[in-house]
Short mmCIF file of C-alpha atoms in Angstrom, two decimals:
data_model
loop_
_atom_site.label_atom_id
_atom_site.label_comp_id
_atom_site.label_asym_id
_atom_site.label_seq_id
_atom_site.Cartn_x
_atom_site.Cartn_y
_atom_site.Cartn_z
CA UNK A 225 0.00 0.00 0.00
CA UNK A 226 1.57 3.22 -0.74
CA UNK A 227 1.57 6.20 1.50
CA UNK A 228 -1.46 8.20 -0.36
CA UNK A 229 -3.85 5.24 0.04
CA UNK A 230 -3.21 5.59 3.68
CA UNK A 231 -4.12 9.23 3.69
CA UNK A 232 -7.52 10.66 4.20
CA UNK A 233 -9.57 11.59 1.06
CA UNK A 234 -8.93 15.47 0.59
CA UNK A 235 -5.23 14.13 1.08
CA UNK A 236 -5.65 11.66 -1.54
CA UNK A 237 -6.41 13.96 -4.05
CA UNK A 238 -3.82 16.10 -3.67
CA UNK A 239 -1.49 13.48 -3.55
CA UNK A 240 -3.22 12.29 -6.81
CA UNK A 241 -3.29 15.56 -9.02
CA UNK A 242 1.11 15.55 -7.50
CA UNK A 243 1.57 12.68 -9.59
CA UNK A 244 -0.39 13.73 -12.51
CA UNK A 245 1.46 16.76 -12.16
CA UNK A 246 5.05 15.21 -12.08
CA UNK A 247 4.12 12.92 -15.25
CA UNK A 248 2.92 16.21 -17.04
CA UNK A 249 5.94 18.02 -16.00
CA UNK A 250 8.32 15.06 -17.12
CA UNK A 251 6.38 14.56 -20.39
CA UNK A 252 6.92 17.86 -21.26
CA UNK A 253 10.99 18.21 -20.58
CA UNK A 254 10.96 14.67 -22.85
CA UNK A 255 9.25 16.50 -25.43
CA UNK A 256 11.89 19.74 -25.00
CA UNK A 257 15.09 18.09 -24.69
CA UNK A 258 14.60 15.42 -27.12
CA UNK A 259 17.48 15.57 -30.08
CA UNK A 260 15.52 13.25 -32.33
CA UNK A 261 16.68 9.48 -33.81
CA UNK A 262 18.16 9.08 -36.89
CA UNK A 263 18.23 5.58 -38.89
CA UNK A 264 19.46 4.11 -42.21
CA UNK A 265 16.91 2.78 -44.47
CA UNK A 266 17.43 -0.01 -46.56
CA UNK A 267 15.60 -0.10 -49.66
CA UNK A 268 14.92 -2.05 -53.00
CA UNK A 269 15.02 -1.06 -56.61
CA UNK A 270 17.24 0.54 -59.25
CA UNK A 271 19.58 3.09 -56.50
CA UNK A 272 20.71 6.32 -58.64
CA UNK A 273 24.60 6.37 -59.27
CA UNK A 274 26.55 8.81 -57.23
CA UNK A 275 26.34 12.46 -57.44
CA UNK A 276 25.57 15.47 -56.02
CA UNK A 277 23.41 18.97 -56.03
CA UNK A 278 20.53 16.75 -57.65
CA UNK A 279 16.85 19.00 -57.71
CA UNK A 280 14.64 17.92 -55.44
CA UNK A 281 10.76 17.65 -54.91
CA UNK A 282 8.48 15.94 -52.49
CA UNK A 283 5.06 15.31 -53.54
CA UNK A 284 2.70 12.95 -51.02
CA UNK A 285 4.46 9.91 -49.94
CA UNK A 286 6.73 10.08 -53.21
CA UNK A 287 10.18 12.20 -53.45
CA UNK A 288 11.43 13.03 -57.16
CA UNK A 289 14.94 13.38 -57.91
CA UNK A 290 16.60 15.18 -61.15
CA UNK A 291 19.84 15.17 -62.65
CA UNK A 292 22.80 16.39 -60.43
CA UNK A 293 26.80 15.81 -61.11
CA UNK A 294 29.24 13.25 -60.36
CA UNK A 295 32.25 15.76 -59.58
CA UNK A 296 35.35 13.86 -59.43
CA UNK A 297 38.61 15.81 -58.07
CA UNK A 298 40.54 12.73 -58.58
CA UNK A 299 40.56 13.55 -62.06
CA UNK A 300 38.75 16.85 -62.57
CA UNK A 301 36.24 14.95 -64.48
CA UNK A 302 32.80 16.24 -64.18
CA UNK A 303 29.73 14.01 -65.41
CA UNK A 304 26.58 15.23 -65.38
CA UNK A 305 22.71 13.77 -65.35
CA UNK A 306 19.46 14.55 -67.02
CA UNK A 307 17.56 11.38 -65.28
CA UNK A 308 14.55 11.17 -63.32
CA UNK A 309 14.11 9.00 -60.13
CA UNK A 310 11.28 8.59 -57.80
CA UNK A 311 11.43 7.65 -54.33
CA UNK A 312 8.20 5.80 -52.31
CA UNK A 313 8.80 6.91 -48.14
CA UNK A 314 6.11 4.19 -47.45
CA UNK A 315 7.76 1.27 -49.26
CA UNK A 316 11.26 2.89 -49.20
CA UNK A 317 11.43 1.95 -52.90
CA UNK A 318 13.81 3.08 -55.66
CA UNK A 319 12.13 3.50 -59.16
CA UNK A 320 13.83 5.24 -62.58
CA UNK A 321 10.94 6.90 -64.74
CA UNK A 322 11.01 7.08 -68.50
CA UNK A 323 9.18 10.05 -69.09
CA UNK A 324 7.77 11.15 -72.66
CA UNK A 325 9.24 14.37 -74.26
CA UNK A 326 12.89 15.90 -74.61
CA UNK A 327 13.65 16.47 -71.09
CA UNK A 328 16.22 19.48 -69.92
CA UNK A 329 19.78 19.24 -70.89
CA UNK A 330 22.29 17.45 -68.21
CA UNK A 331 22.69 19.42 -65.14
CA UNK A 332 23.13 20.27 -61.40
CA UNK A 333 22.65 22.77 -59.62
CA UNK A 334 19.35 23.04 -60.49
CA UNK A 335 15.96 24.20 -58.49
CA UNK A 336 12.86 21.96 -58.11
CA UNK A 337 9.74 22.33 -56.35
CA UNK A 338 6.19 20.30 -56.83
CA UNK A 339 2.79 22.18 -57.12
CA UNK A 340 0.45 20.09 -54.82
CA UNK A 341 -2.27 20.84 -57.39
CA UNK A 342 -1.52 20.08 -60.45
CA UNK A 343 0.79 17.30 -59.88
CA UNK A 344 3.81 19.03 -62.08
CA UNK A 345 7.27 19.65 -60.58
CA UNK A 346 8.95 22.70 -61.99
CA UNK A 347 12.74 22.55 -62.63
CA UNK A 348 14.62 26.14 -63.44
CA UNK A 349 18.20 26.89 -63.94
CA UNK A 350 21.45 24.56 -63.07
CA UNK A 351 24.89 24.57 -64.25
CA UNK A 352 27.09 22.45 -66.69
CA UNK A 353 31.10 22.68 -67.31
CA UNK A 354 33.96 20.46 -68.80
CA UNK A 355 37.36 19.10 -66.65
CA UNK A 356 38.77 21.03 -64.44
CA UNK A 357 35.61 23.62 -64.53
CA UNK A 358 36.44 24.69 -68.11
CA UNK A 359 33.20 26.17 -70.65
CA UNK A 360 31.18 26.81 -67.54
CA UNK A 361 27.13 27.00 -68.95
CA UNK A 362 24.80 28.01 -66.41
CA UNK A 363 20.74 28.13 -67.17
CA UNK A 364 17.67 30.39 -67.02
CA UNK A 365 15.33 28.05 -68.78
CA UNK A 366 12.31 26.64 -66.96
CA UNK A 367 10.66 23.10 -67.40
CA UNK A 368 7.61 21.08 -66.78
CA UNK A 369 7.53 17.51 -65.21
CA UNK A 370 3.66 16.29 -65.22
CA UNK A 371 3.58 13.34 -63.04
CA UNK A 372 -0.11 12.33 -64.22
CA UNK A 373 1.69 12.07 -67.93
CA UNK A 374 4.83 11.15 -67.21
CA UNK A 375 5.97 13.82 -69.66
CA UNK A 376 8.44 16.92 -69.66
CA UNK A 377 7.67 20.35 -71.67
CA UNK A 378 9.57 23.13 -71.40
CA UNK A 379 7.48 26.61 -70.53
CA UNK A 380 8.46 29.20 -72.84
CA UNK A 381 8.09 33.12 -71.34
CA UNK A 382 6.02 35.40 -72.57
CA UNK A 383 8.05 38.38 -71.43
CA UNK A 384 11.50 39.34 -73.00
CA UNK A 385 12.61 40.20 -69.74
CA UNK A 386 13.61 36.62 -67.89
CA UNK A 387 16.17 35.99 -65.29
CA UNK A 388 19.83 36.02 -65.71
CA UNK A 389 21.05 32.46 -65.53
CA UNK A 390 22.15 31.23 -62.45
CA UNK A 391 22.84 28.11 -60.65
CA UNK A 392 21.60 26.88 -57.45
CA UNK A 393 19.03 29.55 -56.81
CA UNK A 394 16.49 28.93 -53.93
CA UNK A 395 12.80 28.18 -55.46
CA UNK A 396 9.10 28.89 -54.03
CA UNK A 397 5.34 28.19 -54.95
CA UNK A 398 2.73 30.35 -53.73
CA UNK A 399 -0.36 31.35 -54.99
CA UNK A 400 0.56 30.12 -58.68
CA UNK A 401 3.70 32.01 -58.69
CA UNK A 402 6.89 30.93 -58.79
CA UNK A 403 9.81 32.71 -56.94
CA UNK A 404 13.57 32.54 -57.79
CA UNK A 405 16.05 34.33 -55.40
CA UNK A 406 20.05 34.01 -55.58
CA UNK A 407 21.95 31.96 -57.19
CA UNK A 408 25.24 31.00 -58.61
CA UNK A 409 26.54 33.07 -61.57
CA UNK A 410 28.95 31.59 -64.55
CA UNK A 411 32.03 32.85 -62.74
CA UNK A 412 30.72 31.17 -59.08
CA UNK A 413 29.91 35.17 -57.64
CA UNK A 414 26.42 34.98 -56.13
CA UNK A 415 23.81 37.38 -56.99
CA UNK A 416 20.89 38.44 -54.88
CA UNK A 417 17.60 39.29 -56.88
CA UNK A 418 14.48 38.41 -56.90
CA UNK A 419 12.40 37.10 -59.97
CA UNK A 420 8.47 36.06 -59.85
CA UNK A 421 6.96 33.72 -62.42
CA UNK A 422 2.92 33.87 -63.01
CA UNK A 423 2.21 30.33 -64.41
CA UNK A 424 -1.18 31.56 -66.00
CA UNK A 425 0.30 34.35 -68.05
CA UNK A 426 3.85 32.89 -68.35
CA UNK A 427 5.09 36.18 -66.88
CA UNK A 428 8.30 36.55 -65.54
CA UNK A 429 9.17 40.42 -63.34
CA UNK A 430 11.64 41.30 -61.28
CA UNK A 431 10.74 42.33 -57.80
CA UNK A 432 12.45 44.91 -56.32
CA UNK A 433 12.25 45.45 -52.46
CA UNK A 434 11.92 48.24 -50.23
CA UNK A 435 15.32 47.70 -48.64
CA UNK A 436 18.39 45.94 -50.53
CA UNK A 437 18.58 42.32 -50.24
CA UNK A 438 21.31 40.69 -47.96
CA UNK A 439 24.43 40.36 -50.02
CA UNK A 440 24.54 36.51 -48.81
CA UNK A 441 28.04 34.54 -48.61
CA UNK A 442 25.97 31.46 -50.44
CA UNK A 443 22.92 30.69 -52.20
CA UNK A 444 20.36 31.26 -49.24
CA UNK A 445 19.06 28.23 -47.62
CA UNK A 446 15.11 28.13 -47.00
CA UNK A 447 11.37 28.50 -47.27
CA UNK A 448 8.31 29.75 -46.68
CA UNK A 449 7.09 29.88 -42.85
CA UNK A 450 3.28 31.45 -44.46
CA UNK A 451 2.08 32.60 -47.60
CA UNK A 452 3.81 36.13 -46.33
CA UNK A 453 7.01 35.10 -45.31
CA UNK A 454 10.30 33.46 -46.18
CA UNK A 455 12.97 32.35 -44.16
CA UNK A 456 16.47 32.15 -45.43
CA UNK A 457 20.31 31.05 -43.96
CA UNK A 458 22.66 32.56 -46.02
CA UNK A 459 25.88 31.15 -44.41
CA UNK A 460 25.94 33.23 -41.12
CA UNK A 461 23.09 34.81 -40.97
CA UNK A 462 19.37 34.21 -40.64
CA UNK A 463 17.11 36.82 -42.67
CA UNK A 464 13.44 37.14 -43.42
CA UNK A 465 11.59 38.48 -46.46
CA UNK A 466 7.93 39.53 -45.97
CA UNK A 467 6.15 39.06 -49.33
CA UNK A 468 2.99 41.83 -48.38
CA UNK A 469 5.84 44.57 -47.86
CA UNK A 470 8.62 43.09 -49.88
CA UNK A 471 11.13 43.95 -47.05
CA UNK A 472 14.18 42.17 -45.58
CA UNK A 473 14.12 41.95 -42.09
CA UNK A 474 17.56 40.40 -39.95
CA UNK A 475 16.69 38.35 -37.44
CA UNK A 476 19.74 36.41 -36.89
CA UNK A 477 19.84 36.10 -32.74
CA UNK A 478 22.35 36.86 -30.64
CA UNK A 479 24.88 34.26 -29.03
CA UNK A 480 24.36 31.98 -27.34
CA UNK A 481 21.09 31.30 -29.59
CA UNK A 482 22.61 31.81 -32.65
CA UNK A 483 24.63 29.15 -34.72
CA UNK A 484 27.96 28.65 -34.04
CA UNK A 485 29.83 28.35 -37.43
CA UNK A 486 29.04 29.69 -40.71
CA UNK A 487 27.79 26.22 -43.02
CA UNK A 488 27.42 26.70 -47.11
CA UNK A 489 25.85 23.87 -49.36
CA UNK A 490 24.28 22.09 -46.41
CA UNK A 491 20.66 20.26 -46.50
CA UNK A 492 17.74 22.59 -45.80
CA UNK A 493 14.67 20.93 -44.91
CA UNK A 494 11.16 22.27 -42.92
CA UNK A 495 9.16 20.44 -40.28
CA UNK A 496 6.60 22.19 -38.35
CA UNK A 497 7.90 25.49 -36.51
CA UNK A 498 11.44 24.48 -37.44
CA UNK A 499 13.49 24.63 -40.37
CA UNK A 500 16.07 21.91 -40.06
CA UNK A 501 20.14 22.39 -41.03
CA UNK A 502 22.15 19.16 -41.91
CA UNK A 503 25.80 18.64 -43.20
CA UNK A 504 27.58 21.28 -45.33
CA UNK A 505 31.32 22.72 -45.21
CA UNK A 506 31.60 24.32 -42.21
CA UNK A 507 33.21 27.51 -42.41
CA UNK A 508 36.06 28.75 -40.23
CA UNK A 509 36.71 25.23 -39.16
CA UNK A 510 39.95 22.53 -39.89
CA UNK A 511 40.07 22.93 -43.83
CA UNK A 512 41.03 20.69 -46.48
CA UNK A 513 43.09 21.86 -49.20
CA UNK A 514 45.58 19.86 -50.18
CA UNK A 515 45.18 15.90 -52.40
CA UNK A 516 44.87 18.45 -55.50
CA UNK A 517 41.12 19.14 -54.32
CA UNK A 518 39.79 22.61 -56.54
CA UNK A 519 38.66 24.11 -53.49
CA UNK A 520 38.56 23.79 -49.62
CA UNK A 521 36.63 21.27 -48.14
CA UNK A 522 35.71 20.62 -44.66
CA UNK A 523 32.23 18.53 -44.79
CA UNK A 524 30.65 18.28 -41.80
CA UNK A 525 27.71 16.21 -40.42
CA UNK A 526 26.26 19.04 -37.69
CA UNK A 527 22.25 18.70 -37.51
CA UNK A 528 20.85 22.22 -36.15
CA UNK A 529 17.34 23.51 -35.95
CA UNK A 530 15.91 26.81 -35.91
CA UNK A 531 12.78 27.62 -34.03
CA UNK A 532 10.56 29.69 -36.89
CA UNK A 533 8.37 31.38 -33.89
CA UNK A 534 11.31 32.14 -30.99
CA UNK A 535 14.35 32.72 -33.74
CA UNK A 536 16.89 30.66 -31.88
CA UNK A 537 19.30 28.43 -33.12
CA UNK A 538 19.95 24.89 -31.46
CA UNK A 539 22.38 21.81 -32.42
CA UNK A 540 21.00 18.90 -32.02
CA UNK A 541 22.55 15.75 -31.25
CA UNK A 542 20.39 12.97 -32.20
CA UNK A 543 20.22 9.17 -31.01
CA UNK A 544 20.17 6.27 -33.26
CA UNK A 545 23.03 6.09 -36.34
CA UNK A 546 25.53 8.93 -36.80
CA UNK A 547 24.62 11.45 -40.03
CA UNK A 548 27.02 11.45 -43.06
CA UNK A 549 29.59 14.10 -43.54
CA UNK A 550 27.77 15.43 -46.69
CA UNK A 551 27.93 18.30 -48.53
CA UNK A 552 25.69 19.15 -51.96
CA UNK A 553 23.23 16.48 -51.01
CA UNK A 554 19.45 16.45 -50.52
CA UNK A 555 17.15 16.74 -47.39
CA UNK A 556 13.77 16.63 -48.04
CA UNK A 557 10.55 16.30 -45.19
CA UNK A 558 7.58 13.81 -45.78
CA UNK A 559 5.11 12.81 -43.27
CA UNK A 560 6.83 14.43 -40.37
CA UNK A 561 10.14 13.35 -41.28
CA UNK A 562 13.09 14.42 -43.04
CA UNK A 563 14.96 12.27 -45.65
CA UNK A 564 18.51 13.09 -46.67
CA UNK A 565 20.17 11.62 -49.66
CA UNK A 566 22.94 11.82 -52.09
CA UNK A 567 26.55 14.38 -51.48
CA UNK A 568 29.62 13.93 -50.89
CA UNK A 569 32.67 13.60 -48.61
CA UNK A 570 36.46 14.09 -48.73
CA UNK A 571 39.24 12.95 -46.99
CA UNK A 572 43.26 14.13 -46.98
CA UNK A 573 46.36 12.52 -45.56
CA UNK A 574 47.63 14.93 -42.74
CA UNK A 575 50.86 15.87 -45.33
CA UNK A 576 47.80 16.58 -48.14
CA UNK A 577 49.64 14.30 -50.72
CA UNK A 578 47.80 12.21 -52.75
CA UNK A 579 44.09 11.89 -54.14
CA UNK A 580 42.63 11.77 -50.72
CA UNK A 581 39.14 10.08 -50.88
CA UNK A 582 35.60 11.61 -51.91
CA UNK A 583 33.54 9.03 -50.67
CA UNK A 584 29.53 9.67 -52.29
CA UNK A 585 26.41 8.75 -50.44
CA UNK A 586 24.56 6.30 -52.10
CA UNK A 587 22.49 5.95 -48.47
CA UNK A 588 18.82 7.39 -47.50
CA UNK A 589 18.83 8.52 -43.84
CA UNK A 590 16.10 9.31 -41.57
CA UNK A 591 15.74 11.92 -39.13
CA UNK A 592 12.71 11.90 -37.36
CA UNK A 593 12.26 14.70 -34.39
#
């Protein structure tokens, strides 16, 4: 018998709503502190080769995957892909489609996003280049995937005035209107407009806000938090861009809320009131540049998560399997989880001599918070 069964009623009670209490309260820190699991799926069907920066869309259980590069340092090689793959989250099953149509050129680099309504994923822009980054092509053109048809058109404008090309830019649906931002140009600067597509009228215009856009130190990171707002990580900082007043707002935090390193070509994914930060080089860190690599690396697997309502930063250490050191790759979120695929990894000799080792994911994690 414990000691409230002993006690007299009105005792009872409050010894009652105590415990009810302490569950509550130890429910809740769970739900607080918890970091989140991560596992490694293993799945069936035709696996994509390796590559990186591959556009990616999520539509209902399914996750569509287009082109990318295979960018080899050993040998400055560069090849590049103009396939289609779709991924099932429920069966965890590889499949390669054989759409109808001419499909876009090989790329990476490119932008994808899915329109919930109409079933079509719209690809825009990417880059192509020879060995050792020689006649660099970068695109402007945008494309049509219908998954109903299982055919690709390409949209022509009906404006003169389209984007410049660019690679890499971040991509947005609302309202039947597409929104480009950023983006690589041919000679890897980064520029920082903003163009809006009206898929009725075939329209592209450039918007220009009320107060300059962040002059970012990568393509920014992001999405939408409403149909007003966008949230973007642009290396170090955190910005938002309110659609109704077209104005950039900071709202990077201070420390210790803020993120601790700057992180470029990481995996950007949404979940609820949280945008999600995987992987990347992380900047100001241990850097590799020696085993005749073209440019620094130093991939890391860091998971942080920014709170969309409170604007505070917070690295997460999840249980279960450790992340890959990826950069370039994908993370995508489907039914309250977040997938991450494809990217890259390098590895030097302390005296940098060599080839070192790029080691490509050819894995699907799972995060799930």
């Amino acid at each position: 018998m414990t000691r409230c069964q002993v006690w007299k009623k009105s005792k009872q009670f409050i010894c009652s709503l105590t415990f009810l209490l302490i569950i509550i309260t130890a429910n809740l820190l769970w739900a607080d502190t918890s970091d989140g699991t991560v596992s490694q799926l293993t799945t069936s069907g035709p696996v994509p080769s390796a590559r990186s920066a591959v556009g990616t869309a999520a539509l209902g259980d399914d996750i569509y995957f287009f082109g990318g590069l295979k960018e080899f340092f050993a040998t400055r090689e560069n090849t590049f892909f103009n396939d289609l793959y779709r991924f099932n989250t429920k069966k965890n099953t590889w499949e390669k489609l054989s759409p109808t149509g001419t499909p876009p050129s090989p790329r990476g680099h490119v932008a994808a996003i899915a329109d919930k309504k109409t079933g079509i994923i719209y690809i825009f822009g990417g880059s192509h280049f020879g060995k050792n980054y020689q006649d660099m092509t970068m695109y402007n053109d945008l494309w049509a995937y219908s998954i109903s048809n299982n055919s690709w058109r390409k949209i022509e404008p009906s404006t003169p005035e389209v984007p410049p090309e660019r690679a890499h830019p971040f991509i947005h649906l609302i309202d039947n209107r597409l929104y480009i931002l950023a983006g690589y140009t041919p000679n890897w600067g980064i520029v920082n407009d903003m163009w809006i597509f009206d898929l009725a009228t075939s329209a592209w215009r450039k918007l220009t806000p009320k107060n300059p856009a962040p002059l970012t130190n990568q393509t920014p990171l992001g999405g939408d938090v409403d149909k007003e707002h966008f949230i973007f990580f642009d290396g170090r900082q955190t910005w938002e861009f309110n659609l109704k007043t077209t104005e950039w707002k900071d709202i990077t935090p201070a420390k210790p809320n803020n993120i601790s390193a700057g992180y470029v070509d990481s995996q950007v994914a949404f979940l609820g009131p949280y945008m999600y930060l995987q992987g990347g080089d992380k900047m100001g860190g241990k850097q590799i540049t020696g085993c005749n690599v073209p440019y620094p690396q130093s991939e890391s697997n860091d998971l942080w998560r920014f709170d969309l309502r409170q604007h505070i930063w917070k690295q997460l250490t999840p249980a279960g399997v450790t992340l890959p050191k990826i950069k370039w790759g994908s993370g995508v979120a489907v039914n309250n989880k977040i997938y991450y695929f494809f990217g890259y990894d390098f590895s030097c000799p302390p005296d940098g001599k060599g080839t070192g080792q790029q080691t490509f994911n050819q894995n699907v994690y799972v995060f799930t918070p």
